[in-house]
JSON list of C-alpha atoms and ligand atoms in Angstrom, two decimals:
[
{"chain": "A", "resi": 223, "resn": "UNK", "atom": "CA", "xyz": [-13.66, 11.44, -19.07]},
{"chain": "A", "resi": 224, "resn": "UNK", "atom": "CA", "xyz": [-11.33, 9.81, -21.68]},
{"chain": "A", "resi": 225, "resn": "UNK", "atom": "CA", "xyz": [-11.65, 6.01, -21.48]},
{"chain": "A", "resi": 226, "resn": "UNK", "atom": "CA", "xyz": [-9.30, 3.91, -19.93]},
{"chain": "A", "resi": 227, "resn": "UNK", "atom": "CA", "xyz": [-6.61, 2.24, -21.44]},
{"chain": "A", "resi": 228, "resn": "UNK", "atom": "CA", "xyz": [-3.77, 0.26, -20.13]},
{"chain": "A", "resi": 229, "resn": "UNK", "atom": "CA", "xyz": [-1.29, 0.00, -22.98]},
{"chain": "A", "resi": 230, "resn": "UNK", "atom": "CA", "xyz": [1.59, 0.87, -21.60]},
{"chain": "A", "resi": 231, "resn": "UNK", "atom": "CA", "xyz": [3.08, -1.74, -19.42]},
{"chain": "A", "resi": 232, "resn": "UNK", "atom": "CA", "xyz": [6.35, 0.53, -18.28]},
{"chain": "A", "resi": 233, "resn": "UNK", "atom": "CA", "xyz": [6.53, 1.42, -14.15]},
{"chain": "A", "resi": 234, "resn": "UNK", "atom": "CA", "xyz": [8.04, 4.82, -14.23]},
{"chain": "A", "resi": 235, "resn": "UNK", "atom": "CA", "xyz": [8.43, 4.99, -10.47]},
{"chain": "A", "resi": 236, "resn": "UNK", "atom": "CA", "xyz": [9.06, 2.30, -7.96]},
{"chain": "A", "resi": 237, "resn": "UNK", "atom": "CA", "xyz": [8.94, 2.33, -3.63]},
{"chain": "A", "resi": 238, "resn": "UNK", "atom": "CA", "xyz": [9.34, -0.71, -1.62]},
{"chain": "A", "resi": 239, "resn": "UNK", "atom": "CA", "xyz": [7.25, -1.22, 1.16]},
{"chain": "A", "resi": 240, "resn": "UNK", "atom": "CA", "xyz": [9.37, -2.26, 4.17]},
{"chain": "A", "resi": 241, "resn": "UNK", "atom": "CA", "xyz": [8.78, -2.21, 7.84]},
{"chain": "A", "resi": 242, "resn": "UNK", "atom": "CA", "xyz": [11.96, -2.17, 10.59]},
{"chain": "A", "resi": 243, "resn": "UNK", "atom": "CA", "xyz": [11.95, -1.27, 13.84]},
{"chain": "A", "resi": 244, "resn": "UNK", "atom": "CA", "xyz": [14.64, 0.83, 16.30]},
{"chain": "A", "resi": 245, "resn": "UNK", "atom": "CA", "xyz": [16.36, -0.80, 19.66]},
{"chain": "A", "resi": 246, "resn": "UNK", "atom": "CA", "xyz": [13.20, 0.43, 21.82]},
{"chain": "A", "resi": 247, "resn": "UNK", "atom": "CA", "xyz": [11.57, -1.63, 19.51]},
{"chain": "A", "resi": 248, "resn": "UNK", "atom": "CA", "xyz": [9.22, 1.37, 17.64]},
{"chain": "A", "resi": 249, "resn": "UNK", "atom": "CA", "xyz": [8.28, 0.11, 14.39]},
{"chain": "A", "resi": 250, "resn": "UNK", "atom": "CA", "xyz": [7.92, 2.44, 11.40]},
{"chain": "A", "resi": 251, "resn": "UNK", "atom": "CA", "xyz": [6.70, 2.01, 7.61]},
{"chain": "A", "resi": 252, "resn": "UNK", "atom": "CA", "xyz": [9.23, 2.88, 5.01]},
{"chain": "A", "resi": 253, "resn": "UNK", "atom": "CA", "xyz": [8.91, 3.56, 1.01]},
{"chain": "A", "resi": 254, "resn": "UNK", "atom": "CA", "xyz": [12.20, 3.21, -0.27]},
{"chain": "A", "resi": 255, "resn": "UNK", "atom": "CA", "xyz": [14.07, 3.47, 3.04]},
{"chain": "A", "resi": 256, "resn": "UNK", "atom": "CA", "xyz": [11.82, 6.69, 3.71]},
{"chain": "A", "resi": 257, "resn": "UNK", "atom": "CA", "xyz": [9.15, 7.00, 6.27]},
{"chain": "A", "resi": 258, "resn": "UNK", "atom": "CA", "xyz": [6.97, 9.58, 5.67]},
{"chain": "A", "resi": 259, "resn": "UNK", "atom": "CA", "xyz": [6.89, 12.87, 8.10]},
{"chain": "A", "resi": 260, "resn": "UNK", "atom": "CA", "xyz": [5.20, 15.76, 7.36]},
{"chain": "A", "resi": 261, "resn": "UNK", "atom": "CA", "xyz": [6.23, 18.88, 8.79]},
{"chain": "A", "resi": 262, "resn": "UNK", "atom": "CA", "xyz": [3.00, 21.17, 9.76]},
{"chain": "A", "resi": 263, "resn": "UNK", "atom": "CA", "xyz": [5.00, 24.00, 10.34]},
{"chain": "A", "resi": 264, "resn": "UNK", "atom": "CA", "xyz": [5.72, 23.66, 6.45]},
{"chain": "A", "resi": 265, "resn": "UNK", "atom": "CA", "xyz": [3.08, 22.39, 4.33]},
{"chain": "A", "resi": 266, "resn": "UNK", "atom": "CA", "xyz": [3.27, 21.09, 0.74]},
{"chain": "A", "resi": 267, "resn": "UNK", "atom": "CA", "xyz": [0.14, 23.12, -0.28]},
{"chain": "A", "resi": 268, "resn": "UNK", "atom": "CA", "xyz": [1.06, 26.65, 1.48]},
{"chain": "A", "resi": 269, "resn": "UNK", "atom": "CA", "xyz": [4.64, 25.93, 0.11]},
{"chain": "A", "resi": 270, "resn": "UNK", "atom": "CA", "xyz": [3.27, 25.42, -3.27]},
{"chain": "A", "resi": 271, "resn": "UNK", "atom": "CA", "xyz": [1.22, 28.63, -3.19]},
{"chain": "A", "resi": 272, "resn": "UNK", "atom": "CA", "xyz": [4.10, 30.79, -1.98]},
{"chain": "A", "resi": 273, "resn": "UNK", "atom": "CA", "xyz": [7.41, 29.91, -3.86]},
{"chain": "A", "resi": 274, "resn": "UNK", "atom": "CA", "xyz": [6.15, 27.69, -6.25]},
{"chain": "A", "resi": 275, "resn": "UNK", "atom": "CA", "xyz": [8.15, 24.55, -5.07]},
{"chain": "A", "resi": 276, "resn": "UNK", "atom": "CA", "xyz": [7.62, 21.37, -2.87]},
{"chain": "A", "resi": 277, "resn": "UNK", "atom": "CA", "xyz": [9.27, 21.39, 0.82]},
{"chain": "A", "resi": 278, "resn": "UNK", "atom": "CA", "xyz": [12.23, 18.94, 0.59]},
{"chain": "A", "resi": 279, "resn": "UNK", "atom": "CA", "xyz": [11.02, 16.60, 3.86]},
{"chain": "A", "resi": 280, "resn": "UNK", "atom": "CA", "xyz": [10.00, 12.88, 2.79]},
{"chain": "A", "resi": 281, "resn": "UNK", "atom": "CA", "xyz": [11.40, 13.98, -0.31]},
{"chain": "A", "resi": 282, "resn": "UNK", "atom": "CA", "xyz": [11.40, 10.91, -2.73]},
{"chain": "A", "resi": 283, "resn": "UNK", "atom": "CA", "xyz": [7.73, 10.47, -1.03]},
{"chain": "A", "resi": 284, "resn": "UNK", "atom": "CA", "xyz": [6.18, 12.92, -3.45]},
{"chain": "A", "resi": 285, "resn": "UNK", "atom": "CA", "xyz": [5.72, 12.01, -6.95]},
{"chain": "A", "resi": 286, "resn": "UNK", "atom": "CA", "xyz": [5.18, 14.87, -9.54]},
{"chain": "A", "resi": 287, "resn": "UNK", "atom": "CA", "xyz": [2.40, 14.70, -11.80]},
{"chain": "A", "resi": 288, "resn": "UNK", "atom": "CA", "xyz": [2.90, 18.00, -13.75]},
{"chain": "A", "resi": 289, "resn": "UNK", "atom": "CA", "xyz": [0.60, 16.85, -16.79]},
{"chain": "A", "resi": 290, "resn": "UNK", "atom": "CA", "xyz": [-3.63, 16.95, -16.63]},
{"chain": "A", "resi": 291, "resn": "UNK", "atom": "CA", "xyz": [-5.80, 14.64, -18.22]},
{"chain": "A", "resi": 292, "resn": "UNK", "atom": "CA", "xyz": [-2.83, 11.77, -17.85]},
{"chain": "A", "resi": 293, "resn": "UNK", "atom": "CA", "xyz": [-3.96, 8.15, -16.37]},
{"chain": "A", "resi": 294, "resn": "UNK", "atom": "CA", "xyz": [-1.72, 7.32, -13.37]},
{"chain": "A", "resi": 295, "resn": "UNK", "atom": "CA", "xyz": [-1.71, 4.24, -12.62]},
{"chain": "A", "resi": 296, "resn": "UNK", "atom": "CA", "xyz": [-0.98, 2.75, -9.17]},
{"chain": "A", "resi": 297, "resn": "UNK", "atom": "CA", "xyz": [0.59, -0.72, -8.41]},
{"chain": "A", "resi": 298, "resn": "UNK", "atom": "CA", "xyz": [0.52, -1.47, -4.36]},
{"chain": "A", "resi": 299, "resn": "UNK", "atom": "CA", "xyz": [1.77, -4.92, -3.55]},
{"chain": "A", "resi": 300, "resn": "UNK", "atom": "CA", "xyz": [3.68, -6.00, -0.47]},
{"chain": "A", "resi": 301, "resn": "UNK", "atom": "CA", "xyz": [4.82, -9.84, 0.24]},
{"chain": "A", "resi": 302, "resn": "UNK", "atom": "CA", "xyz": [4.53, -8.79, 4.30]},
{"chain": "A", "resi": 303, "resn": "UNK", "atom": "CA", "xyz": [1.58, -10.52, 4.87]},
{"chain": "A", "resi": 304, "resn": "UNK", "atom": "CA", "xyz": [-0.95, -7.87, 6.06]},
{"chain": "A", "resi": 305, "resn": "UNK", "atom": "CA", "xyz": [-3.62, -6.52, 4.47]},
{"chain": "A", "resi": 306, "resn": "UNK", "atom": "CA", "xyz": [-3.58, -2.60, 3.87]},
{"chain": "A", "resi": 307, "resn": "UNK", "atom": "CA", "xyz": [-6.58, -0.23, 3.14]},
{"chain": "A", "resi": 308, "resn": "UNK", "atom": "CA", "xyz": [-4.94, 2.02, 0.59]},
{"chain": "A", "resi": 309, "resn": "UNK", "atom": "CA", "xyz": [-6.30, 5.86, 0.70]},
{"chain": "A", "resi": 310, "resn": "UNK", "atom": "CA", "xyz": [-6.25, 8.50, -1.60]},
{"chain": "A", "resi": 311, "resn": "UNK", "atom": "CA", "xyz": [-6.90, 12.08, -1.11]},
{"chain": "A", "resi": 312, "resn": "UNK", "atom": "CA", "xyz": [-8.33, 14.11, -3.91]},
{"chain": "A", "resi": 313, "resn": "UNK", "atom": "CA", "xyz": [-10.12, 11.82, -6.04]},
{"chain": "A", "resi": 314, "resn": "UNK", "atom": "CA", "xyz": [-12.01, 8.72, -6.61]},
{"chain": "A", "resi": 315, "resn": "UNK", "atom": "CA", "xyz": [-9.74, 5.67, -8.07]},
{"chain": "A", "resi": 316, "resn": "UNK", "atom": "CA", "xyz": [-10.49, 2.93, -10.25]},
{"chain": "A", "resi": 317, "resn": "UNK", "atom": "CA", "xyz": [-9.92, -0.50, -8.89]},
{"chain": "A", "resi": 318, "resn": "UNK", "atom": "CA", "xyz": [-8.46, -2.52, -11.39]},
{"chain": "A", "resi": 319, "resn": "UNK", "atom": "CA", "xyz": [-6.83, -5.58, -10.01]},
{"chain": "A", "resi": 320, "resn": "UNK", "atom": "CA", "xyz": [-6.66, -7.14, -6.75]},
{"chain": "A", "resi": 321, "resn": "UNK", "atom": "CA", "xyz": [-5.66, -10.54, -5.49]},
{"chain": "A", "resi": 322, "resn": "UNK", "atom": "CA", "xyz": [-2.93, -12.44, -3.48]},
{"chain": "A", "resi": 323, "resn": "UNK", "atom": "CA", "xyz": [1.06, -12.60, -5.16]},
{"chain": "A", "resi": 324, "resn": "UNK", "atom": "CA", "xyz": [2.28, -9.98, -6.94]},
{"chain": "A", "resi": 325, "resn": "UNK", "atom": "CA", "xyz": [0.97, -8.12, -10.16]},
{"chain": "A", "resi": 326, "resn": "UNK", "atom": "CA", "xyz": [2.11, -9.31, -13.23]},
{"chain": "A", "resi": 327, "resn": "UNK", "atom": "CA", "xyz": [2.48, -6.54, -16.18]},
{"chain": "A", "resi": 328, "resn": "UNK", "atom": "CA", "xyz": [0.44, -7.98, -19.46]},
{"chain": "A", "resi": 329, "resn": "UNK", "atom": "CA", "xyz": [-0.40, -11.19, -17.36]},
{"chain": "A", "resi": 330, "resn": "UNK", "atom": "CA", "xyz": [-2.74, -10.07, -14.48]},
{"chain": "A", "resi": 331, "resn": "UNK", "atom": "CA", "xyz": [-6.38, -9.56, -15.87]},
{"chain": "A", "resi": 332, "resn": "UNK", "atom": "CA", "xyz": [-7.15, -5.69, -15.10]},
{"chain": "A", "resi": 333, "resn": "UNK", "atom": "CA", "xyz": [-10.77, -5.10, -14.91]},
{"chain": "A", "resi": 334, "resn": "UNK", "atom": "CA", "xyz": [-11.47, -1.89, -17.54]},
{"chain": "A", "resi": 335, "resn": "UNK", "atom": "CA", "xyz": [-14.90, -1.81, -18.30]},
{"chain": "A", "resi": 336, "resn": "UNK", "atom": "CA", "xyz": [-16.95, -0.02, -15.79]},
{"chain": "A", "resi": 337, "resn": "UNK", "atom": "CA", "xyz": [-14.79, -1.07, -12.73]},
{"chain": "A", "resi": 338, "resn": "UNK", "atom": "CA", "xyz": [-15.71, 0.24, -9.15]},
{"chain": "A", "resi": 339, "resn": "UNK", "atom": "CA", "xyz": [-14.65, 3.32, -8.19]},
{"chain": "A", "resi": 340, "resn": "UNK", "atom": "CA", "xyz": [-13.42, 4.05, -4.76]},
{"chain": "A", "resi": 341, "resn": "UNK", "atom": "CA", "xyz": [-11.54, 6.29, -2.59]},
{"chain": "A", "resi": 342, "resn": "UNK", "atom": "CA", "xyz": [-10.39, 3.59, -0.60]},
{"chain": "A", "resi": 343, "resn": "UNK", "atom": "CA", "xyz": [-9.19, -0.26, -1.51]},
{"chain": "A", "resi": 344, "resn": "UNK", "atom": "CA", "xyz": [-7.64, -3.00, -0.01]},
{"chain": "A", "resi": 345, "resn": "UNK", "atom": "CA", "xyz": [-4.41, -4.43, -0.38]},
{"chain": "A", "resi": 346, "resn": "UNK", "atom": "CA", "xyz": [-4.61, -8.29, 0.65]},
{"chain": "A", "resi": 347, "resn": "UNK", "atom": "CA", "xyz": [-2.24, -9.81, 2.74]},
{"chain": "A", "resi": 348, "resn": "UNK", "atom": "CA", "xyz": [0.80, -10.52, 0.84]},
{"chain": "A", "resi": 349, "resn": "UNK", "atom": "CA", "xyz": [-0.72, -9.47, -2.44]},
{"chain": "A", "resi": 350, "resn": "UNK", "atom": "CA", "xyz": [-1.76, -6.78, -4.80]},
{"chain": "A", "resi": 351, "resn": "UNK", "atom": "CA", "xyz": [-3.91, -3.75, -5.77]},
{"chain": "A", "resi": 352, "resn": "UNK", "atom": "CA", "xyz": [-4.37, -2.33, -8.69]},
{"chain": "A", "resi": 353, "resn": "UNK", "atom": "CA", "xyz": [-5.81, 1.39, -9.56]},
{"chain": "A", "resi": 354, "resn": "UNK", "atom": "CA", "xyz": [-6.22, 4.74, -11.57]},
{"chain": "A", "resi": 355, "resn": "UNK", "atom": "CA", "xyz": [-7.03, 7.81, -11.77]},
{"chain": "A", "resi": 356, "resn": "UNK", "atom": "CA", "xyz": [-6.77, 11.09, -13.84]},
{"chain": "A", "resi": 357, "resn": "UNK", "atom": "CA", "xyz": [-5.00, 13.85, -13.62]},
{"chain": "A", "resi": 358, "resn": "UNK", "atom": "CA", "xyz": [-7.63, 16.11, -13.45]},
{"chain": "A", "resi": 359, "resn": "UNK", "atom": "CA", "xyz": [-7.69, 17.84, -9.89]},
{"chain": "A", "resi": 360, "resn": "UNK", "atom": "CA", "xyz": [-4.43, 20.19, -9.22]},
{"chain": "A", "resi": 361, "resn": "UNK", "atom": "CA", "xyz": [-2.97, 19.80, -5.63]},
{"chain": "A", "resi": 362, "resn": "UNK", "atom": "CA", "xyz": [-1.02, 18.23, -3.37]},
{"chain": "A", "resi": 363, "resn": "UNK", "atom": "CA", "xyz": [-2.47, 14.90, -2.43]},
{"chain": "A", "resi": 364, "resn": "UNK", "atom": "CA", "xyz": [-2.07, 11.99, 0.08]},
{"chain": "A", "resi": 365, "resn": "UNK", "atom": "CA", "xyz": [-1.97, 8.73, -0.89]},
{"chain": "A", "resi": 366, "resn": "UNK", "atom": "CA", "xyz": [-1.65, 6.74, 2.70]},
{"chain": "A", "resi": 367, "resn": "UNK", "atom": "CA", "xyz": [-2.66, 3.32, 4.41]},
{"chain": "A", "resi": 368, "resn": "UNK", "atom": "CA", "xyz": [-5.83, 3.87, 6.27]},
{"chain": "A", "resi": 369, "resn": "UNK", "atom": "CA", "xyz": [-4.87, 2.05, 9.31]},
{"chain": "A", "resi": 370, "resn": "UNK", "atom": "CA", "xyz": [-4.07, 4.20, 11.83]},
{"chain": "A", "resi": 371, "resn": "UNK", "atom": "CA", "xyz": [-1.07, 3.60, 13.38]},
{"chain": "A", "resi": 372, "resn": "UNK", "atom": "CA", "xyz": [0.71, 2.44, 10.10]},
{"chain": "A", "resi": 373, "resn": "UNK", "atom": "CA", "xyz": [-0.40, 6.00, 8.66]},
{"chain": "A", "resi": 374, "resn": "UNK", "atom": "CA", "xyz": [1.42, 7.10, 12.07]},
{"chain": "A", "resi": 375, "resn": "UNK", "atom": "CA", "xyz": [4.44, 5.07, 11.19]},
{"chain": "A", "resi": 376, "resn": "UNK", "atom": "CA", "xyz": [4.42, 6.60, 8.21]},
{"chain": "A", "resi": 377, "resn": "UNK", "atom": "CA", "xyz": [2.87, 4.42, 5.30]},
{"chain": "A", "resi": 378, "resn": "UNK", "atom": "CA", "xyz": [1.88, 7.62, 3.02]},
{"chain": "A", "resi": 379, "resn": "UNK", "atom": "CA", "xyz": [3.16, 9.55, 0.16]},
{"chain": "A", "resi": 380, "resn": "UNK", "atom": "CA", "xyz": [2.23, 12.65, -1.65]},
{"chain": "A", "resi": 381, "resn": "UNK", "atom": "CA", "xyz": [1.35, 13.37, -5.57]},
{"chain": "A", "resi": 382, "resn": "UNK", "atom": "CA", "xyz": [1.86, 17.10, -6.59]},
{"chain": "A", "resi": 383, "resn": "UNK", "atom": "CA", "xyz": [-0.99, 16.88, -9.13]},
{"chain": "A", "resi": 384, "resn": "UNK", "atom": "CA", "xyz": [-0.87, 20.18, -11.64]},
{"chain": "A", "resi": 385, "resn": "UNK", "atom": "CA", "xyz": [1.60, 22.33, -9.33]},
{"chain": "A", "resi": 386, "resn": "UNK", "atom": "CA", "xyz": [1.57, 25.08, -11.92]},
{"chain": "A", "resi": 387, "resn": "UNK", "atom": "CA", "xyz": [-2.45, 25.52, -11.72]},
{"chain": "A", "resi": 388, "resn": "UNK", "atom": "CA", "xyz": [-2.45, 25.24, -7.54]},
{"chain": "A", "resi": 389, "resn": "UNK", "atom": "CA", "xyz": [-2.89, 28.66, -7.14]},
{"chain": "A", "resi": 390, "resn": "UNK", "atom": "CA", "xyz": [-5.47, 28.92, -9.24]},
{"chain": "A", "resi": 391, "resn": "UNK", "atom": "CA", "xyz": [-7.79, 26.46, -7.89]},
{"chain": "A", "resi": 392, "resn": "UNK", "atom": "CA", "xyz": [-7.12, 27.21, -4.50]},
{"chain": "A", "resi": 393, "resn": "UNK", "atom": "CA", "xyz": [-9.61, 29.99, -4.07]},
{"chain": "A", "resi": 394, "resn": "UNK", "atom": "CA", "xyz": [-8.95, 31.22, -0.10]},
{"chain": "A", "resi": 395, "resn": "UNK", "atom": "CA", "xyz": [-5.36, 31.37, 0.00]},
{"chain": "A", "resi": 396, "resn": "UNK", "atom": "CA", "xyz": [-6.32, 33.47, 2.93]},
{"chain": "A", "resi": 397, "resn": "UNK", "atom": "CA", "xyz": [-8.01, 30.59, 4.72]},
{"chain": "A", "resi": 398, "resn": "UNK", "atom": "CA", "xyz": [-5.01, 28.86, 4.31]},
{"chain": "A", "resi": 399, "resn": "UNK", "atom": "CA", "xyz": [-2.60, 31.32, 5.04]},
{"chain": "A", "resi": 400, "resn": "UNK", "atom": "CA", "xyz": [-4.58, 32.17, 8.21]},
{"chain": "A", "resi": 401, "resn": "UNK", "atom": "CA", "xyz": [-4.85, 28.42, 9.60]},
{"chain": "A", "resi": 402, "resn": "UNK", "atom": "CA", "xyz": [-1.21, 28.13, 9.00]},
{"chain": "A", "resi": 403, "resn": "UNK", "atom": "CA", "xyz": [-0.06, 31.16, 10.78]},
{"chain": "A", "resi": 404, "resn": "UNK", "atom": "CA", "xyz": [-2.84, 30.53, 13.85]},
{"chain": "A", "resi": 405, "resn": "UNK", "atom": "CA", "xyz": [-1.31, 26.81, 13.82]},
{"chain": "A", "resi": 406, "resn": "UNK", "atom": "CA", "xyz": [2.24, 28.29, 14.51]},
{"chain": "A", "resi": 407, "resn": "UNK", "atom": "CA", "xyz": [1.07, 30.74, 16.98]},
{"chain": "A", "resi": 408, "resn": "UNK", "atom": "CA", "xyz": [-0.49, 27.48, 18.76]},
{"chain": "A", "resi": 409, "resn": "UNK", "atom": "CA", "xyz": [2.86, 25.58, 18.88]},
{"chain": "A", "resi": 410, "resn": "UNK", "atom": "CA", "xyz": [4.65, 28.79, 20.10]},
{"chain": "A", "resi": 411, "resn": "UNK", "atom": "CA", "xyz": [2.55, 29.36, 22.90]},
{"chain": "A", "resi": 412, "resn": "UNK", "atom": "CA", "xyz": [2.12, 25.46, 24.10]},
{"chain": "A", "resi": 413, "resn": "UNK", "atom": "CA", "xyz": [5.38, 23.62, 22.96]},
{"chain": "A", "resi": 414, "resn": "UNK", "atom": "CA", "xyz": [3.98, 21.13, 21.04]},
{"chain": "A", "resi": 415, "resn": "UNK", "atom": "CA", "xyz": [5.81, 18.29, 19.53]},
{"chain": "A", "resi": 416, "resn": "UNK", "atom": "CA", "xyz": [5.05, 16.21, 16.81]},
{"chain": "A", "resi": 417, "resn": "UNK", "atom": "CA", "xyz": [5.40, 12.38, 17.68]},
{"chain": "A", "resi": 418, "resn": "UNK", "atom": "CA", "xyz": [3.91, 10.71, 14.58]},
{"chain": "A", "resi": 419, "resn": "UNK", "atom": "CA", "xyz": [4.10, 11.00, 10.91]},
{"chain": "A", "resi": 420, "resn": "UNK", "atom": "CA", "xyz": [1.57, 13.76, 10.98]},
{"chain": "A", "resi": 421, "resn": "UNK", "atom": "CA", "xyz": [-0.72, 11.86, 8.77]},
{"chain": "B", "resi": 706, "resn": "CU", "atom": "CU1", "xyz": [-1.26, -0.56, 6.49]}
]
């Protein structure tokens, strides 16, 4: 694995974290005035594998990460003072930064030698977290709060990691194709409607 280097002090892609509720009073997460809500009938992966392309719903959730062997890193800071167990799906992160306020590019002390590695971290209350990974797993991957009902009110996005080498590393397409077609057959025959973010 290449080492880790944080030299580059540009954020390519921003989200706010917000929270607002509707007149019954049902809260939901939003990223950039977008709450996340997957659609099983239409999932990224199965999408990816069959026409190449990512479905369109929670659009602006899903960041591209086209390149391999890139360091992504991560910024997840909120002033709304709770804490948040931040998830990823699809690899182990480095954690490095953490702490209360907000992260400070070229200020805020990142930890790069031999920091923990995780697939979950916490975000304190009205602070920060800090992590990376690389680009070295093609698919499409959550990235979500691991409290439960904020991953139901939709605190998650998605990175397309490698979409061009998907199909590749996805060895039983039929699996997939399979659980996806029995899934629909399911929902036909009982009616079944989604009430959460799906995460
Ligand atoms: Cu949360």
């Amino acid at each position: 694995m290449a080492p880790l280097s944080a030299t580059n002090s540009d954020i390519t892609e921003t989200y706010d974290i917000t929270i607002a509720g509707n007149e019954a009073r049902l809260f939901k997460w939003y990223l950039s005035g977008t709450t996340f809500f997957s659609r099983f009938e239409d999932p990224t992966l199965l999408s990816v594998l069959n026409n190449g392309t990512v479905p369109s719903y929670s659009g602006n959730l899903m960041v591209d990460l086209p390149q391999m062997h890139q360091w992504v890193y991560i910024v997840i800071q909120s002033a709304i003072p709770l804490p948040h167990p931040i998830h990823l799906h699809g690899h182990d992160f480095f954690i490095l930064a953490t702490g209360s306020g907000t992260y400070t590019p070229g200020s805020t002390l990142l930890n790069l030698q031999n920091p923990p590695r995780r697939d979950t971290a916490n975000m304190p209350a009205a602070g920060f977290l800090v992590v990376a990974f690389e680009t070295d797993n093609p698919g499409a991957w959550l990235m979500h709060c691991h409290v439960g009902w904020h991953t139901s009110m939709g605190f998650a996005l998605q990175f397309i990691e490698g979409k061009s080498m998907v199909s590749s590393t996805v060895k039983d397409t039929c699996a997939l194709q399979e659980t996806c077609k029995g899934w629909n057959n399911w929902v036909a025959e009982t009616g079944f409607q989604q009430h959460d973010s799906g995460v």
